[in-house]
Coordinates of C-alpha atoms in Angstrom, one line a residue:
M1 CA 13.8 -20.8 84.8
F2 CA 13.7 -19.2 81.2
R3 CA 16.3 -16.9 81.9
T4 CA 18.4 -19.6 83.2
I5 CA 18.0 -21.9 80.2
L6 CA 18.5 -18.7 77.6
G7 CA 22.0 -17.8 79.8
A8 CA 23.2 -21.3 79.4
A9 CA 22.4 -21.3 75.7
V10 CA 24.4 -17.8 75.2
I11 CA 27.2 -19.3 77.3
G12 CA 27.2 -22.4 75.3
V13 CA 27.2 -20.5 71.7
A14 CA 29.5 -18.1 73.1
G15 CA 32.0 -21.0 73.8
V16 CA 31.6 -22.9 70.7
L17 CA 32.4 -19.7 68.8
A18 CA 35.4 -18.9 70.8
G19 CA 36.6 -22.4 69.9
A20 CA 35.9 -21.6 66.4
S21 CA 37.6 -18.5 66.2
I22 CA 40.9 -20.1 67.6
A23 CA 40.6 -23.1 65.6
F24 CA 40.2 -21.0 62.4
G25 CA 42.5 -17.8 63.3
H26 CA 45.1 -18.4 60.9
I27 CA 45.1 -18.6 56.9
T28 CA 44.1 -22.0 56.2
L29 CA 43.4 -24.1 52.9
E30 CA 39.6 -24.8 52.2
N31 CA 40.3 -28.1 51.1
Q32 CA 43.3 -29.7 52.8
Q33 CA 44.0 -33.2 51.1
A34 CA 44.8 -33.7 47.3
P35 CA 46.2 -36.9 45.4
V36 CA 49.5 -36.8 44.0
G37 CA 49.6 -36.2 40.3
A38 CA 46.3 -34.6 40.3
S39 CA 45.0 -31.0 39.6
Y40 CA 44.2 -29.0 42.9
K41 CA 42.3 -25.7 43.6
A42 CA 44.3 -24.1 46.5
V43 CA 41.6 -21.6 48.1
L44 CA 43.2 -19.7 50.7
R45 CA 41.1 -18.3 53.4
V46 CA 41.6 -15.3 55.3
P47 CA 39.6 -15.1 58.4
H48 CA 40.7 -11.5 60.0
G49 CA 43.3 -8.9 59.6
C50 CA 46.3 -8.5 62.0
A51 CA 45.4 -7.5 65.5
G52 CA 42.2 -5.9 64.3
S53 CA 43.9 -4.0 61.1
A54 CA 42.8 -4.5 57.6
T55 CA 44.6 -6.8 55.4
T56 CA 46.5 -5.2 52.4
A57 CA 48.6 -8.0 51.1
V58 CA 48.4 -11.8 50.5
R59 CA 51.8 -13.2 49.9
V60 CA 52.2 -17.0 49.2
R61 CA 55.3 -18.7 48.4
I62 CA 54.5 -22.0 46.4
P63 CA 55.8 -25.2 47.6
D64 CA 58.2 -27.4 45.8
G65 CA 56.2 -30.1 43.9
F66 CA 53.2 -27.7 43.3
I67 CA 53.4 -27.0 39.5
E68 CA 51.6 -25.4 36.8
V69 CA 50.4 -22.8 39.0
K70 CA 47.7 -20.2 37.8
P71 CA 46.3 -17.5 40.2
M72 CA 43.0 -16.0 40.2
P73 CA 43.0 -12.4 39.9
K74 CA 40.7 -10.6 42.5
A75 CA 38.9 -7.2 42.0
G76 CA 40.5 -4.4 44.1
W77 CA 43.8 -6.0 44.1
K78 CA 47.2 -5.9 42.3
L79 CA 48.4 -9.2 41.1
D80 CA 52.1 -10.3 40.7
V81 CA 53.7 -13.6 40.1
V82 CA 57.3 -14.4 40.8
R83 CA 58.8 -17.5 38.4
G84 CA 62.0 -19.2 38.8
K85 CA 63.3 -22.6 38.4
Y86 CA 62.2 -25.3 40.5
Q87 CA 64.7 -27.1 43.3
K88 CA 64.1 -30.3 41.1
P89 CA 62.5 -31.2 38.0
M90 CA 58.6 -32.3 38.6
S91 CA 56.4 -34.3 36.0
V92 CA 53.0 -33.8 35.5
R93 CA 50.7 -36.2 32.9
G94 CA 54.6 -37.4 32.0
T95 CA 55.7 -34.1 31.0
K96 CA 58.7 -32.8 32.9
V97 CA 58.6 -29.2 33.9
T98 CA 61.9 -27.4 35.8
E99 CA 60.8 -23.9 36.3
G100 CA 57.4 -22.2 37.0
V101 CA 55.5 -19.7 39.3
T102 CA 57.4 -19.9 42.8
E103 CA 55.3 -17.1 44.5
V104 CA 51.9 -15.5 44.3
D105 CA 51.0 -11.8 45.7
W106 CA 48.0 -9.9 45.7
S107 CA 48.6 -6.4 47.2
G108 CA 47.0 -2.9 47.3
G109 CA 43.4 -4.2 48.5
N110 CA 41.5 -3.5 51.7
L111 CA 40.2 -6.6 53.9
P112 CA 38.6 -5.0 57.0
D113 CA 39.4 -7.0 59.9
A114 CA 35.9 -7.7 60.5
Y115 CA 35.3 -9.5 57.2
Y116 CA 36.4 -12.9 55.6
D117 CA 37.6 -13.5 52.0
E118 CA 39.6 -16.2 49.7
F119 CA 42.5 -15.9 47.4
V120 CA 42.4 -18.8 44.8
L121 CA 45.3 -20.7 42.7
T122 CA 45.1 -23.6 40.7
G123 CA 47.9 -26.1 39.9
F124 CA 49.1 -29.6 39.9
V125 CA 50.8 -32.0 42.8
G126 CA 53.6 -33.3 40.8
D127 CA 54.2 -37.0 40.4
E128 CA 57.1 -37.3 42.3
A129 CA 55.7 -35.6 45.4
P130 CA 55.7 -38.1 48.4
A131 CA 51.9 -39.4 49.1
G132 CA 51.5 -39.4 52.8
Q133 CA 53.4 -36.3 53.7
T134 CA 51.7 -32.5 54.1
M135 CA 53.0 -29.8 51.5
Y136 CA 53.0 -26.6 53.1
F137 CA 52.1 -23.4 51.7
P138 CA 54.0 -20.1 53.7
I139 CA 51.9 -17.2 53.6
V140 CA 52.7 -13.6 55.0
Q141 CA 49.5 -11.3 55.5
E142 CA 50.4 -7.7 55.4
C143 CA 48.3 -5.5 57.3
E144 CA 47.4 -1.6 57.4
K145 CA 49.3 -2.1 60.6
G146 CA 51.5 -4.9 61.3
V147 CA 52.4 -8.3 59.2
T148 CA 51.5 -12.0 60.3
R149 CA 54.0 -14.7 59.1
W150 CA 51.8 -18.0 58.7
I151 CA 55.5 -19.6 57.7
E152 CA 56.0 -22.1 60.9
V153 CA 55.8 -26.0 59.9
P154 CA 55.3 -28.3 62.4
A155 CA 58.1 -29.9 64.2
G156 CA 56.6 -33.4 63.9
D157 CA 54.0 -36.3 65.3
G158 CA 52.7 -35.1 68.6
A159 CA 54.6 -31.5 68.6
P160 CA 52.2 -29.1 69.5
E161 CA 50.6 -26.5 66.5
P162 CA 53.0 -23.8 65.9
A163 CA 51.7 -20.2 66.8
E164 CA 51.8 -19.2 63.1
P165 CA 51.2 -22.3 61.0
A166 CA 51.7 -22.6 57.4
A167 CA 48.6 -23.7 55.4
G168 CA 49.0 -27.5 54.9
L169 CA 48.4 -30.0 52.4
K170 CA 48.0 -33.5 53.1
L171 CA 49.1 -35.5 49.5
L172 CA 47.0 -38.5 49.1
P173 CA 48.2 -41.5 47.0
K174 CA 47.9 -41.1 43.1
R175 CA 44.5 -42.4 41.8

């Protein structure tokens, strides 16, 4: 009797863990919603490498409307920032901004597949960003063997989640 109960418990826990690994199989944002016009701390959660291989670089393209970006340096990783013009001017707290960070790259590190880590940047959701929509952060994860491009955006309501989805930030109304 005890073995049967223990066996069922182990199978149940294994099922929950398998479901959790599927749900968290891609790079995601820790907090997946933010109000328009507010500051936002983007914590990119990296749950694994590429097919068992260690992660050696994480590159994120900054979406239109996310401005005044400042990445957090990470010990053991090289940090590169690409700057450029925005597709259209944005404002935050009444100040127009026409250029800024368009990409952040952490490289040269080593995050084994068996471990989890986070990569952080801060910025502001521009005043003109459309509340109710989702802002996507396309991310390329480079590994010792292979690359995974978390860049796919869902096709629309009711569409299945893409195989390699970009991290999404739901935009809430301005406070």
